[in-house]
PDB file of C-alpha atoms in Angstrom:
ATOM      1  CA  UNK A 280       0.000   0.000   0.000  1.00 63.00           C
ATOM      2  CA  UNK A 281       1.271   3.477  -0.868  1.00 80.00           C
ATOM      3  CA  UNK A 282       0.103   4.998   2.385  1.00 93.00           C
ATOM      4  CA  UNK A 283      -1.610   8.366   2.645  1.00 97.00           C
ATOM      5  CA  UNK A 284      -0.754  10.535  -0.330  1.00 97.00           C
ATOM      6  CA  UNK A 285      -0.686  14.326  -0.162  1.00 98.00           C
ATOM      7  CA  UNK A 286      -0.097  16.896  -2.845  1.00 97.00           C
ATOM      8  CA  UNK A 287       1.587  19.193  -3.342  1.00 97.00           C
ATOM      9  CA  UNK A 288       4.483  18.551  -0.956  1.00 97.00           C
ATOM     10  CA  UNK A 289       5.443  22.202  -1.000  1.00 97.00           C
ATOM     11  CA  UNK A 290       3.385  25.265  -1.861  1.00 97.00           C
ATOM     12  CA  UNK A 291       4.503  28.856  -1.949  1.00 97.00           C
ATOM     13  CA  UNK A 292       1.864  31.455  -2.639  1.00 97.00           C
ATOM     14  CA  UNK A 293       1.166  35.114  -2.133  1.00 97.00           C
ATOM     15  CA  UNK A 294      -1.226  36.557   0.392  1.00 97.00           C
ATOM     16  CA  UNK A 295      -4.766  36.652  -0.927  1.00 97.00           C
ATOM     17  CA  UNK A 296      -4.401  33.703  -3.252  1.00 97.00           C
ATOM     18  CA  UNK A 297      -6.487  30.547  -3.022  1.00 97.00           C
ATOM     19  CA  UNK A 298      -4.673  27.407  -1.904  1.00 98.00           C
ATOM     20  CA  UNK A 299      -5.943  23.850  -2.321  1.00 98.00           C
ATOM     21  CA  UNK A 300      -4.304  20.927  -0.570  1.00 98.00           C
ATOM     22  CA  UNK A 301      -5.138  17.384  -1.608  1.00 98.00           C
ATOM     23  CA  UNK A 302      -5.213  14.048   0.160  1.00 98.00           C
ATOM     24  CA  UNK A 303      -5.761  10.446  -0.834  1.00 98.00           C
ATOM     25  CA  UNK A 304      -6.344   8.226   2.218  1.00 97.00           C
ATOM     26  CA  UNK A 305      -5.320   4.594   2.491  1.00 96.00           C
ATOM     27  CA  UNK A 306      -7.706   2.410   0.539  1.00 95.00           C
ATOM     28  CA  UNK A 307     -10.388   0.956   2.804  1.00 93.00           C
ATOM     29  CA  UNK A 308      -9.989   3.584   5.507  1.00 93.00           C
ATOM     30  CA  UNK A 309     -13.219   5.321   6.430  1.00 92.00           C
ATOM     31  CA  UNK A 310     -11.969   8.155   8.634  1.00 92.00           C
ATOM     32  CA  UNK A 311      -9.884  11.085   7.423  1.00 95.00           C
ATOM     33  CA  UNK A 312      -8.261  13.878   9.412  1.00 95.00           C
ATOM     34  CA  UNK A 313      -6.693  17.207   8.528  1.00 97.00           C
ATOM     35  CA  UNK A 314      -4.058  18.628  10.905  1.00 96.00           C
ATOM     36  CA  UNK A 315      -1.977  21.777  10.953  1.00 97.00           C
ATOM     37  CA  UNK A 316       1.492  21.809  12.531  1.00 95.00           C
ATOM     38  CA  UNK A 317       3.323  24.958  13.597  1.00 93.00           C
ATOM     39  CA  UNK A 318       6.117  25.615  16.055  1.00 88.00           C
ATOM     40  CA  UNK A 319       3.864  27.789  18.165  1.00 87.00           C
ATOM     41  CA  UNK A 320       0.740  25.636  18.321  1.00 87.00           C
ATOM     42  CA  UNK A 321       2.016  22.131  17.636  1.00 89.00           C
ATOM     43  CA  UNK A 322      -0.302  19.614  15.958  1.00 92.00           C
ATOM     44  CA  UNK A 323      -3.864  20.873  15.739  1.00 92.00           C
ATOM     45  CA  UNK A 324      -6.816  18.886  14.428  1.00 93.00           C
ATOM     46  CA  UNK A 325      -8.700  21.018  11.924  1.00 95.00           C
ATOM     47  CA  UNK A 326     -11.478  18.678  10.813  1.00 95.00           C
ATOM     48  CA  UNK A 327     -12.243  15.019  10.482  1.00 92.00           C
ATOM     49  CA  UNK A 328     -14.550  12.973   8.301  1.00 94.00           C
ATOM     50  CA  UNK A 329     -16.142   9.601   8.757  1.00 92.00           C
ATOM     51  CA  UNK A 330     -17.576   7.874   5.689  1.00 92.00           C
ATOM     52  CA  UNK A 331     -17.064  11.127   3.754  1.00 94.00           C
ATOM     53  CA  UNK A 332     -19.205  13.113   6.216  1.00 94.00           C
ATOM     54  CA  UNK A 333     -17.627  15.911   8.304  1.00 94.00           C
ATOM     55  CA  UNK A 334     -17.966  14.926  11.963  1.00 91.00           C
ATOM     56  CA  UNK A 335     -16.093  17.659  13.804  1.00 89.00           C
ATOM     57  CA  UNK A 336     -14.883  20.902  12.233  1.00 91.00           C
ATOM     58  CA  UNK A 337     -14.431  22.799  15.488  1.00 89.00           C
ATOM     59  CA  UNK A 338     -10.722  23.138  14.802  1.00 90.00           C
ATOM     60  CA  UNK A 339     -11.148  25.003  11.530  1.00 93.00           C
ATOM     61  CA  UNK A 340      -9.698  28.430  12.329  1.00 86.00           C
ATOM     62  CA  UNK A 341     -12.126  30.593  10.396  1.00 83.00           C
ATOM     63  CA  UNK A 342     -14.359  30.838   7.380  1.00 90.00           C
ATOM     64  CA  UNK A 343     -11.373  31.136   5.080  1.00 95.00           C
ATOM     65  CA  UNK A 344     -10.796  27.418   5.597  1.00 96.00           C
ATOM     66  CA  UNK A 345     -13.007  24.767   4.057  1.00 97.00           C
ATOM     67  CA  UNK A 346     -12.673  21.021   3.564  1.00 97.00           C
ATOM     68  CA  UNK A 347     -14.485  18.548   1.381  1.00 97.00           C
ATOM     69  CA  UNK A 348     -14.509  14.822   0.884  1.00 97.00           C
ATOM     70  CA  UNK A 349     -16.463  14.092  -2.299  1.00 96.00           C
ATOM     71  CA  UNK A 350     -15.657  10.370  -2.179  1.00 94.00           C
ATOM     72  CA  UNK A 351     -13.856   7.802  -0.081  1.00 94.00           C
ATOM     73  CA  UNK A 352     -10.542   8.242  -1.881  1.00 95.00           C
ATOM     74  CA  UNK A 353     -10.130  12.001  -2.031  1.00 96.00           C
ATOM     75  CA  UNK A 354     -10.280  15.060   0.194  1.00 98.00           C
ATOM     76  CA  UNK A 355      -9.329  18.709  -0.186  1.00 98.00           C
ATOM     77  CA  UNK A 356      -8.507  21.485   2.243  1.00 98.00           C
ATOM     78  CA  UNK A 357      -8.950  24.944   0.773  1.00 98.00           C
ATOM     79  CA  UNK A 358      -7.811  28.291   2.097  1.00 97.00           C
ATOM     80  CA  UNK A 359      -9.315  31.355   0.452  1.00 97.00           C
ATOM     81  CA  UNK A 360      -7.947  33.971   0.778  1.00 96.00           C
ATOM     82  CA  UNK A 361      -4.636  32.829   2.234  1.00 96.00           C
ATOM     83  CA  UNK A 362      -2.719  34.882   4.809  1.00 96.00           C
ATOM     84  CA  UNK A 363       0.909  34.724   6.016  1.00 97.00           C
ATOM     85  CA  UNK A 364      -0.237  33.285   9.371  1.00 95.00           C
ATOM     86  CA  UNK A 365      -1.550  30.244   7.508  1.00 96.00           C
ATOM     87  CA  UNK A 366       2.027  29.197   6.806  1.00 97.00           C
ATOM     88  CA  UNK A 367       2.449  25.742   8.346  1.00 97.00           C
ATOM     89  CA  UNK A 368       2.755  22.070   7.523  1.00 97.00           C
ATOM     90  CA  UNK A 369      -0.632  20.522   6.835  1.00 98.00           C
ATOM     91  CA  UNK A 370      -1.021  16.796   7.409  1.00 98.00           C
ATOM     92  CA  UNK A 371      -3.718  14.456   6.287  1.00 97.00           C
ATOM     93  CA  UNK A 372      -4.228  11.199   8.181  1.00 96.00           C
ATOM     94  CA  UNK A 373      -6.582   8.273   7.821  1.00 94.00           C
ATOM     95  CA  UNK A 374      -7.772   5.464  10.045  1.00 92.00           C
ATOM     96  CA  UNK A 375      -9.768   2.342   9.425  1.00 88.00           C
ATOM     97  CA  UNK A 376     -12.911   3.649  11.090  1.00 77.00           C
ATOM     98  CA  UNK A 377     -14.140   5.674  14.068  1.00 70.00           C
ATOM     99  CA  UNK A 378     -13.330   2.936  16.548  1.00 73.00           C
ATOM    100  CA  UNK A 379      -9.861   2.219  15.202  1.00 71.00           C
ATOM    101  CA  UNK A 380      -7.618   4.746  16.850  1.00 76.00           C
ATOM    102  CA  UNK A 381      -4.416   4.281  14.895  1.00 86.00           C
ATOM    103  CA  UNK A 382      -4.017   7.140  12.477  1.00 91.00           C
ATOM    104  CA  UNK A 383      -1.691   6.901   9.494  1.00 93.00           C
ATOM    105  CA  UNK A 384      -0.211  10.228   8.503  1.00 95.00           C
ATOM    106  CA  UNK A 385       0.776  11.440   5.084  1.00 96.00           C
ATOM    107  CA  UNK A 386       4.082  13.226   4.428  1.00 96.00           C
ATOM    108  CA  UNK A 387       2.483  16.649   4.766  1.00 97.00           C
ATOM    109  CA  UNK A 388       2.268  19.799   2.639  1.00 98.00           C
ATOM    110  CA  UNK A 389       4.535  22.655   3.633  1.00 97.00           C
ATOM    111  CA  UNK A 390       2.638  25.863   2.895  1.00 98.00           C
ATOM    112  CA  UNK A 391       4.349  29.231   2.773  1.00 98.00           C
ATOM    113  CA  UNK A 392       2.213  32.324   2.291  1.00 97.00           C
ATOM    114  CA  UNK A 393       4.253  35.413   1.445  1.00 96.00           C
TER     115      UNK A 393
ATOM    116  CA  UNK B 278     -12.078  19.779  25.902  1.00 79.00           C
ATOM    117  CA  UNK B 279      -9.031  17.613  26.470  1.00 86.00           C
ATOM    118  CA  UNK B 280      -5.677  19.238  27.228  1.00 92.00           C
ATOM    119  CA  UNK B 281      -2.417  17.291  27.014  1.00 95.00           C
ATOM    120  CA  UNK B 282       0.828  18.623  28.447  1.00 96.00           C
ATOM    121  CA  UNK B 283       4.181  17.086  27.559  1.00 97.00           C
ATOM    122  CA  UNK B 284       7.628  17.398  29.150  1.00 96.00           C
ATOM    123  CA  UNK B 285      10.431  17.953  28.475  1.00 97.00           C
ATOM    124  CA  UNK B 286      10.360  19.884  25.212  1.00 95.00           C
ATOM    125  CA  UNK B 287      13.922  18.804  24.421  1.00 97.00           C
ATOM    126  CA  UNK B 288      15.943  15.864  25.688  1.00 98.00           C
ATOM    127  CA  UNK B 289      19.527  14.936  24.948  1.00 97.00           C
ATOM    128  CA  UNK B 290      20.913  11.552  25.961  1.00 97.00           C
ATOM    129  CA  UNK B 291      24.002   9.561  25.164  1.00 97.00           C
ATOM    130  CA  UNK B 292      23.719   6.462  23.070  1.00 97.00           C
ATOM    131  CA  UNK B 293      22.841   3.505  25.254  1.00 97.00           C
ATOM    132  CA  UNK B 294      21.193   5.577  27.969  1.00 97.00           C
ATOM    133  CA  UNK B 295      17.466   5.628  28.697  1.00 97.00           C
ATOM    134  CA  UNK B 296      15.049   8.401  27.809  1.00 98.00           C
ATOM    135  CA  UNK B 297      11.780   9.203  29.547  1.00 98.00           C
ATOM    136  CA  UNK B 298       9.069  11.538  28.265  1.00 98.00           C
ATOM    137  CA  UNK B 299       6.069  12.409  30.407  1.00 98.00           C
ATOM    138  CA  UNK B 300       2.553  13.576  29.599  1.00 98.00           C
ATOM    139  CA  UNK B 301      -0.463  14.614  31.625  1.00 97.00           C
ATOM    140  CA  UNK B 302      -4.051  14.868  30.450  1.00 96.00           C
ATOM    141  CA  UNK B 303      -7.092  16.640  31.791  1.00 95.00           C
ATOM    142  CA  UNK B 304     -10.142  14.647  30.675  1.00 92.00           C
ATOM    143  CA  UNK B 305     -10.781  11.703  32.988  1.00 91.00           C
ATOM    144  CA  UNK B 306     -12.880  10.127  30.219  1.00 89.00           C
ATOM    145  CA  UNK B 307      -9.796   9.650  28.028  1.00 91.00           C
ATOM    146  CA  UNK B 308      -9.003   5.986  27.611  1.00 90.00           C
ATOM    147  CA  UNK B 309      -6.586   5.704  24.708  1.00 91.00           C
ATOM    148  CA  UNK B 310      -3.027   7.046  24.782  1.00 94.00           C
ATOM    149  CA  UNK B 311      -0.786   6.669  21.722  1.00 94.00           C
ATOM    150  CA  UNK B 312       2.768   7.825  21.153  1.00 97.00           C
ATOM    151  CA  UNK B 313       3.923   9.028  17.760  1.00 97.00           C
ATOM    152  CA  UNK B 314       7.424   9.510  16.391  1.00 97.00           C
ATOM    153  CA  UNK B 315       8.072  12.185  13.793  1.00 97.00           C
ATOM    154  CA  UNK B 316      11.281  12.189  11.814  1.00 95.00           C
ATOM    155  CA  UNK B 317      12.478  15.219   9.918  1.00 92.00           C
ATOM    156  CA  UNK B 318      10.348  15.924   6.860  1.00 90.00           C
ATOM    157  CA  UNK B 319       7.876  13.152   7.574  1.00 93.00           C
ATOM    158  CA  UNK B 320       4.479  12.727   9.149  1.00 94.00           C
ATOM    159  CA  UNK B 321       4.083  11.305  12.669  1.00 96.00           C
ATOM    160  CA  UNK B 322       4.110   7.526  12.943  1.00 95.00           C
ATOM    161  CA  UNK B 323       2.528   5.464  15.719  1.00 94.00           C
ATOM    162  CA  UNK B 324       5.148   3.603  17.758  1.00 96.00           C
ATOM    163  CA  UNK B 325       3.168   2.330  20.733  1.00 95.00           C
ATOM    164  CA  UNK B 326      -0.186   2.863  22.417  1.00 93.00           C
ATOM    165  CA  UNK B 327      -1.918   1.952  25.643  1.00 92.00           C
ATOM    166  CA  UNK B 328      -5.531   1.733  26.722  1.00 88.00           C
ATOM    167  CA  UNK B 329      -6.905   2.614  30.123  1.00 81.00           C
ATOM    168  CA  UNK B 330      -7.456  -0.975  31.196  1.00 79.00           C
ATOM    169  CA  UNK B 331      -3.693  -1.586  31.055  1.00 78.00           C
ATOM    170  CA  UNK B 332      -1.015  -0.049  33.304  1.00 89.00           C
ATOM    171  CA  UNK B 333       2.042  -0.833  31.238  1.00 93.00           C
ATOM    172  CA  UNK B 334       2.880  -2.031  27.770  1.00 93.00           C
ATOM    173  CA  UNK B 335       6.256  -2.948  26.307  1.00 95.00           C
ATOM    174  CA  UNK B 336       7.543  -3.451  22.793  1.00 93.00           C
ATOM    175  CA  UNK B 337      11.245  -4.275  22.625  1.00 95.00           C
ATOM    176  CA  UNK B 338      13.116  -1.146  23.745  1.00 97.00           C
ATOM    177  CA  UNK B 339       9.983   0.969  24.105  1.00 98.00           C
ATOM    178  CA  UNK B 340       7.538   0.919  27.001  1.00 97.00           C
ATOM    179  CA  UNK B 341       4.612   3.066  28.043  1.00 97.00           C
ATOM    180  CA  UNK B 342       3.152   3.368  31.538  1.00 96.00           C
ATOM    181  CA  UNK B 343      -0.209   4.805  32.518  1.00 95.00           C
ATOM    182  CA  UNK B 344      -1.425   6.128  35.839  1.00 94.00           C
ATOM    183  CA  UNK B 345      -5.147   6.870  35.478  1.00 92.00           C
ATOM    184  CA  UNK B 346      -5.518   8.154  39.016  1.00 92.00           C
ATOM    185  CA  UNK B 347      -2.873  10.806  38.475  1.00 93.00           C
ATOM    186  CA  UNK B 348      -3.829  11.252  34.809  1.00 94.00           C
ATOM    187  CA  UNK B 349      -0.357  10.870  33.459  1.00 94.00           C
ATOM    188  CA  UNK B 350       1.460   8.507  31.143  1.00 96.00           C
ATOM    189  CA  UNK B 351       5.081   8.136  30.136  1.00 97.00           C
ATOM    190  CA  UNK B 352       7.227   6.808  27.298  1.00 98.00           C
ATOM    191  CA  UNK B 353      10.405   4.957  28.176  1.00 98.00           C
ATOM    192  CA  UNK B 354      13.088   4.195  25.609  1.00 98.00           C
ATOM    193  CA  UNK B 355      15.953   1.998  26.761  1.00 97.00           C
ATOM    194  CA  UNK B 356      19.333   1.472  25.134  1.00 97.00           C
ATOM    195  CA  UNK B 357      18.839   4.509  22.939  1.00 97.00           C
ATOM    196  CA  UNK B 358      20.333   4.546  19.449  1.00 97.00           C
ATOM    197  CA  UNK B 359      21.039   7.437  17.063  1.00 95.00           C
ATOM    198  CA  UNK B 360      18.031   6.421  14.957  1.00 96.00           C
ATOM    199  CA  UNK B 361      15.806   7.154  17.962  1.00 97.00           C
ATOM    200  CA  UNK B 362      16.551  10.856  17.410  1.00 97.00           C
ATOM    201  CA  UNK B 363      13.234  12.451  16.415  1.00 97.00           C
ATOM    202  CA  UNK B 364      10.295  14.407  17.817  1.00 97.00           C
ATOM    203  CA  UNK B 365       7.949  12.350  19.962  1.00 98.00           C
ATOM    204  CA  UNK B 366       4.298  13.243  20.565  1.00 97.00           C
ATOM    205  CA  UNK B 367       1.914  11.863  23.120  1.00 97.00           C
ATOM    206  CA  UNK B 368      -1.829  12.030  22.550  1.00 95.00           C
ATOM    207  CA  UNK B 369      -5.097  11.206  24.270  1.00 93.00           C
ATOM    208  CA  UNK B 370      -8.549  10.226  23.106  1.00 89.00           C
ATOM    209  CA  UNK B 371     -11.850   9.552  24.822  1.00 81.00           C
ATOM    210  CA  UNK B 372     -12.415   6.628  22.537  1.00 65.00           C
ATOM    211  CA  UNK B 373     -15.898   7.545  21.412  1.00 61.00           C
ATOM    212  CA  UNK B 374     -14.334   8.633  18.162  1.00 59.00           C
ATOM    213  CA  UNK B 375     -10.887   8.655  16.672  1.00 69.00           C
ATOM    214  CA  UNK B 376     -10.240  12.273  17.639  1.00 82.00           C
ATOM    215  CA  UNK B 377      -6.791  12.698  19.207  1.00 89.00           C
ATOM    216  CA  UNK B 378      -5.459  15.614  21.246  1.00 91.00           C
ATOM    217  CA  UNK B 379      -1.681  15.855  20.917  1.00 93.00           C
ATOM    218  CA  UNK B 380       0.950  17.073  23.326  1.00 95.00           C
ATOM    219  CA  UNK B 381       3.433  19.730  22.241  1.00 94.00           C
ATOM    220  CA  UNK B 382       6.204  17.279  21.386  1.00 95.00           C
ATOM    221  CA  UNK B 383       9.646  16.344  22.713  1.00 97.00           C
ATOM    222  CA  UNK B 384      12.721  16.641  20.546  1.00 96.00           C
ATOM    223  CA  UNK B 385      14.988  13.717  21.471  1.00 98.00           C
ATOM    224  CA  UNK B 386      18.629  13.874  20.486  1.00 98.00           C
ATOM    225  CA  UNK B 387      20.750  10.754  20.947  1.00 97.00           C
ATOM    226  CA  UNK B 388      24.438  11.599  20.857  1.00 95.00           C
ATOM    227  CA  UNK B 389      27.299   9.222  20.157  1.00 89.00           C
TER     228      UNK B 389
END
């Protein structure tokens, strides 16, 4: 299995631009998580899905952030408009289901907003 | 919500020595406590976990202990090797869903 796949691995954009991060979970996994990692705040859960349905989005910082999961094999995290304080590493993780706690992380997307 | 504190933030040990990382949690309903290892440029990877019905769990050189009364759990690495150098995160979950709350991380440096 290829593991969780994220793209792009690196993204540099200018303030105000739209950014879309992509994630392909492990095949057969029903839960998907988006995290943000910064030096100041550590690993923060932004949102998670179960069976393609958003379960908890309380970690989404503000309306500029949105996430979708149109099918079991694909999810996006969009930031519009982006701001310099959004610069971070964004991780996607998947787990087998809601009762299976082990989460498998992707390699992350390093986002820099100038 | 759950709050997880982790200490120390950095830890340097000599190869062959032991390393101990400690975490405390706030939600008494938490019943699942994993530890993740993150190497440079990679995502965190689960190395060991423990559930609240167990006090200690061991896997080769790695062990985790849990004290539910005191609401703290610890990671013990014995006979450390240079490849153990990484950032380690503890986490806690109430178990009703897969949602994890992570600690702030410990950067472990194993020196020769």
